Tab-separated table of C-alpha atoms in Angstrom:
chain	number	residue	atom	x	y	z
A	1	UNK	CA	-4.057	-13.118	33.747
A	2	UNK	CA	-6.538	-13.566	30.938
A	3	UNK	CA	-7.327	-9.830	31.093
A	4	UNK	CA	-3.637	-8.971	30.840
A	5	UNK	CA	-3.201	-11.366	27.922
A	6	UNK	CA	-6.168	-9.839	26.077
A	7	UNK	CA	-4.899	-6.330	26.824
A	8	UNK	CA	-1.484	-7.161	25.367
A	9	UNK	CA	-3.186	-8.780	22.370
A	10	UNK	CA	-5.141	-5.572	21.779
A	11	UNK	CA	-2.344	-3.066	22.394
A	12	UNK	CA	0.674	-4.802	20.828
A	13	UNK	CA	-0.548	-4.550	17.199
A	14	UNK	CA	-1.391	-0.872	17.742
A	15	UNK	CA	2.120	-0.149	18.994
A	16	UNK	CA	3.652	-2.133	16.121
A	17	UNK	CA	1.500	-0.185	13.658
A	18	UNK	CA	2.646	3.162	15.073
A	19	UNK	CA	6.300	2.103	14.867
A	20	UNK	CA	5.903	0.613	11.372
A	21	UNK	CA	4.201	3.801	10.186
A	22	UNK	CA	7.502	5.613	10.625
A	23	UNK	CA	9.034	3.491	7.846
A	24	UNK	CA	6.198	2.243	5.604
A	25	UNK	CA	2.659	3.216	4.646
A	26	UNK	CA	0.096	1.743	7.027
A	27	UNK	CA	-3.657	2.091	7.478
A	28	UNK	CA	-5.776	1.756	10.586
A	29	UNK	CA	-7.571	-1.253	9.114
A	30	UNK	CA	-4.409	-3.321	9.680
A	31	UNK	CA	-5.265	-3.593	13.383
A	32	UNK	CA	-8.584	-5.332	12.682
A	33	UNK	CA	-7.119	-8.501	14.183
A	34	UNK	CA	-7.248	-6.855	17.630
A	35	UNK	CA	-11.044	-6.687	17.669
A	36	UNK	CA	-11.400	-10.075	19.342
A	37	UNK	CA	-9.191	-8.950	22.232
A	38	UNK	CA	-11.057	-5.657	22.692
A	39	UNK	CA	-14.480	-7.343	22.630
A	40	UNK	CA	-13.257	-9.904	25.167
A	41	UNK	CA	-11.833	-7.203	27.461
A	42	UNK	CA	-15.079	-5.230	27.223
A	43	UNK	CA	-17.150	-8.321	28.017
A	44	UNK	CA	-14.929	-9.187	30.971
A	45	UNK	CA	-15.206	-5.624	32.290
A	46	UNK	CA	-18.987	-5.552	32.014
A	47	UNK	CA	-19.219	-8.927	33.703
A	48	UNK	CA	-16.993	-7.761	36.596
A	49	UNK	CA	-19.078	-4.599	37.049
A	50	UNK	CA	-22.235	-6.726	36.997
A	51	UNK	CA	-20.800	-9.124	39.583
A	52	UNK	CA	-19.652	-6.373	41.966
A	53	UNK	CA	-22.604	-4.000	41.673
A	54	UNK	CA	-25.105	-5.632	43.953
A	55	UNK	CA	-28.402	-3.873	43.420
A	56	UNK	CA	-27.063	-1.355	40.858
A	57	UNK	CA	-27.416	-3.543	37.780
A	58	UNK	CA	-28.733	-0.630	35.747
A	59	UNK	CA	-25.147	0.647	35.378
A	60	UNK	CA	-24.147	-2.638	33.762
A	61	UNK	CA	-27.067	-2.556	31.352
A	62	UNK	CA	-26.257	1.076	30.515
A	63	UNK	CA	-22.636	0.216	29.701
A	64	UNK	CA	-23.721	-2.733	27.604
A	65	UNK	CA	-26.170	-0.513	25.715
A	66	UNK	CA	-23.486	2.137	25.071
A	67	UNK	CA	-21.035	-0.423	23.642
A	68	UNK	CA	-23.671	-2.057	21.435
A	69	UNK	CA	-24.981	1.309	20.208
A	70	UNK	CA	-21.466	2.477	19.355
A	71	UNK	CA	-20.735	-0.707	17.419
A	72	UNK	CA	-24.084	-0.481	15.597
A	73	UNK	CA	-23.365	3.134	14.655
A	74	UNK	CA	-20.005	2.153	13.181
A	75	UNK	CA	-21.564	-0.693	11.200
A	76	UNK	CA	-24.321	1.509	9.754
A	77	UNK	CA	-21.777	4.176	8.839
A	78	UNK	CA	-19.411	1.667	7.210
A	79	UNK	CA	-21.915	-0.489	5.306
A	80	UNK	CA	-24.908	1.769	4.623
A	81	UNK	CA	-23.515	5.293	4.287
A	82	UNK	CA	-19.837	5.014	3.294
A	83	UNK	CA	-20.045	2.014	0.933
A	84	UNK	CA	-17.352	0.165	2.874
A	85	UNK	CA	-15.287	3.381	3.195
A	86	UNK	CA	-14.892	3.554	-0.569
A	87	UNK	CA	-15.611	6.449	-2.870
A	88	UNK	CA	-18.831	5.982	-4.823
A	89	UNK	CA	-17.579	6.261	-8.382
A	90	UNK	CA	-20.736	4.686	-9.789
A	91	UNK	CA	-22.968	7.502	-8.501
A	92	UNK	CA	-20.497	10.205	-9.525
A	93	UNK	CA	-20.355	8.962	-13.105
A	94	UNK	CA	-24.120	8.349	-13.141
A	95	UNK	CA	-24.608	12.013	-12.253
A	96	UNK	CA	-22.498	12.977	-15.280
A	97	UNK	CA	-24.062	10.467	-17.685
A	98	UNK	CA	-27.581	11.717	-16.872
A	99	UNK	CA	-26.618	15.256	-17.917
A	100	UNK	CA	-23.990	14.773	-20.605
A	101	UNK	CA	-24.435	15.599	-24.280
A	102	UNK	CA	-22.957	13.595	-27.149
A	103	UNK	CA	-19.961	15.820	-27.884
A	104	UNK	CA	-19.074	16.577	-24.225
A	105	UNK	CA	-15.765	15.331	-22.866
A	106	UNK	CA	-15.201	13.582	-19.537
A	107	UNK	CA	-11.951	13.988	-17.606
A	108	UNK	CA	-10.844	11.845	-14.660
A	109	UNK	CA	-7.647	10.556	-13.118
A	110	UNK	CA	-8.906	7.037	-13.850
A	111	UNK	CA	-9.537	6.775	-17.621
A	112	UNK	CA	-9.939	3.012	-17.220
A	113	UNK	CA	-13.287	3.709	-15.488
A	114	UNK	CA	-14.664	4.837	-18.860
A	115	UNK	CA	-15.887	1.525	-20.258
A	116	UNK	CA	-17.196	0.401	-16.887
A	117	UNK	CA	-19.011	3.467	-15.506
A	118	UNK	CA	-19.444	5.894	-18.386
A	119	UNK	CA	-19.501	3.732	-21.531
A	120	UNK	CA	-17.320	6.330	-23.239
A	121	UNK	CA	-13.731	7.493	-23.444
A	122	UNK	CA	-12.380	9.391	-20.455
A	123	UNK	CA	-9.509	11.810	-20.885
A	124	UNK	CA	-6.623	11.344	-18.422
A	125	UNK	CA	-6.581	14.158	-15.869
A	126	UNK	CA	-2.843	14.217	-15.212
A	127	UNK	CA	-1.892	14.865	-18.860
A	128	UNK	CA	-4.523	17.379	-19.946
A	129	UNK	CA	-3.948	21.149	-19.776
A	130	UNK	CA	-6.276	24.162	-19.734
A	131	UNK	CA	-5.066	25.069	-23.233
A	132	UNK	CA	-6.146	21.631	-24.519
A	133	UNK	CA	-9.612	22.199	-23.059
A	134	UNK	CA	-9.986	25.696	-24.492
A	135	UNK	CA	-8.835	24.547	-27.960
A	136	UNK	CA	-11.653	21.995	-28.234
A	137	UNK	CA	-14.360	24.562	-27.390
A	138	UNK	CA	-16.502	21.759	-25.919
A	139	UNK	CA	-18.026	21.103	-22.526
A	140	UNK	CA	-15.780	19.171	-20.180
A	141	UNK	CA	-16.971	17.207	-17.159
A	142	UNK	CA	-14.376	16.618	-14.444
A	143	UNK	CA	-14.837	13.710	-12.025
A	144	UNK	CA	-12.091	14.244	-9.464
A	145	UNK	CA	-11.333	12.634	-6.137
A	146	UNK	CA	-9.476	14.068	-3.164
A	147	UNK	CA	-6.581	11.634	-3.421
A	148	UNK	CA	-5.591	12.280	-7.043
A	149	UNK	CA	-6.683	15.876	-7.682
A	150	UNK	CA	-3.186	17.081	-6.752
A	151	UNK	CA	-1.480	15.202	-9.602
A	152	UNK	CA	-2.104	18.134	-11.940
A	153	UNK	CA	-1.866	21.267	-9.802
A	154	UNK	CA	-2.155	23.708	-12.702
A	155	UNK	CA	-5.360	22.107	-13.956
A	156	UNK	CA	-6.756	21.803	-10.411
A	157	UNK	CA	-6.565	25.572	-9.895
A	158	UNK	CA	-7.928	26.251	-13.362
A	159	UNK	CA	-10.904	23.912	-12.850
A	160	UNK	CA	-11.716	25.395	-9.434
A	161	UNK	CA	-11.661	28.935	-10.888
A	162	UNK	CA	-13.346	28.358	-14.254
A	163	UNK	CA	-15.697	25.384	-13.917
A	164	UNK	CA	-18.925	25.017	-11.985
A	165	UNK	CA	-19.038	22.593	-9.077
A	166	UNK	CA	-22.025	20.380	-9.874
A	167	UNK	CA	-21.893	17.587	-7.301
A	168	UNK	CA	-19.904	16.570	-4.210
A	169	UNK	CA	-19.901	13.183	-2.509
A	170	UNK	CA	-18.187	13.019	0.876
A	171	UNK	CA	-17.203	10.014	2.922
A	172	UNK	CA	-18.023	10.481	6.578
A	173	UNK	CA	-14.688	9.589	8.124
A	174	UNK	CA	-11.769	11.500	9.653
A	175	UNK	CA	-9.901	12.003	6.371
A	176	UNK	CA	-11.252	14.491	3.873
A	177	UNK	CA	-12.324	12.024	1.183
A	178	UNK	CA	-14.614	13.159	-1.594
A	179	UNK	CA	-15.471	13.055	-5.267
A	180	UNK	CA	-16.253	16.375	-6.917
A	181	UNK	CA	-17.917	16.757	-10.285
A	182	UNK	CA	-17.222	19.990	-12.184
A	183	UNK	CA	-18.612	21.205	-15.489
A	184	UNK	CA	-16.715	23.580	-17.735
A	185	UNK	CA	-18.919	25.106	-20.413
A	186	UNK	CA	-16.889	27.371	-22.735
A	187	UNK	CA	-19.968	29.308	-23.794
A	188	UNK	CA	-21.456	30.245	-20.436
A	189	UNK	CA	-18.605	29.752	-17.966
A	190	UNK	CA	-15.558	31.314	-19.491
A	191	UNK	CA	-14.859	33.389	-22.531
A	192	UNK	CA	-11.126	33.982	-23.156
């Protein structure tokens, strides 16, 4: 009965999440509360295999190793590599700041990042046009993420065709999450 209770505790939130996703925005992190049930079920299963496998205890140790190694891999990926599954804006803007000149412009969807990461004004990506960029005749750095790059489709295509991709930072997870840094130099890149 305890196994059935833990199984229901682990599966019920997943089913509710799938149903709720039809009506509202949900993320997989919402089922974090089920982890206790899944760890308990796994422990109970390993214990039962250990109890019933007289003389073949190596199988139990192998299963235990696999579960611990998988959990350790997820923890290293989450905390060490993916910065808690968040885009690394600090490194993206640091890349730009190390190479920027005084009269260069920076463009991003998040102009409020300017004082915090770049210590300069950032032009809002969704309101700027290619004509605005060409009129200034200055270098423009674009710090764009995968989630907001679509807010200005005309500029997205223009940047991809006329600017140089300087840096890419990917998150290692199922979704395509990244930050791309482009540089448009009117002198060397494009001459209308």
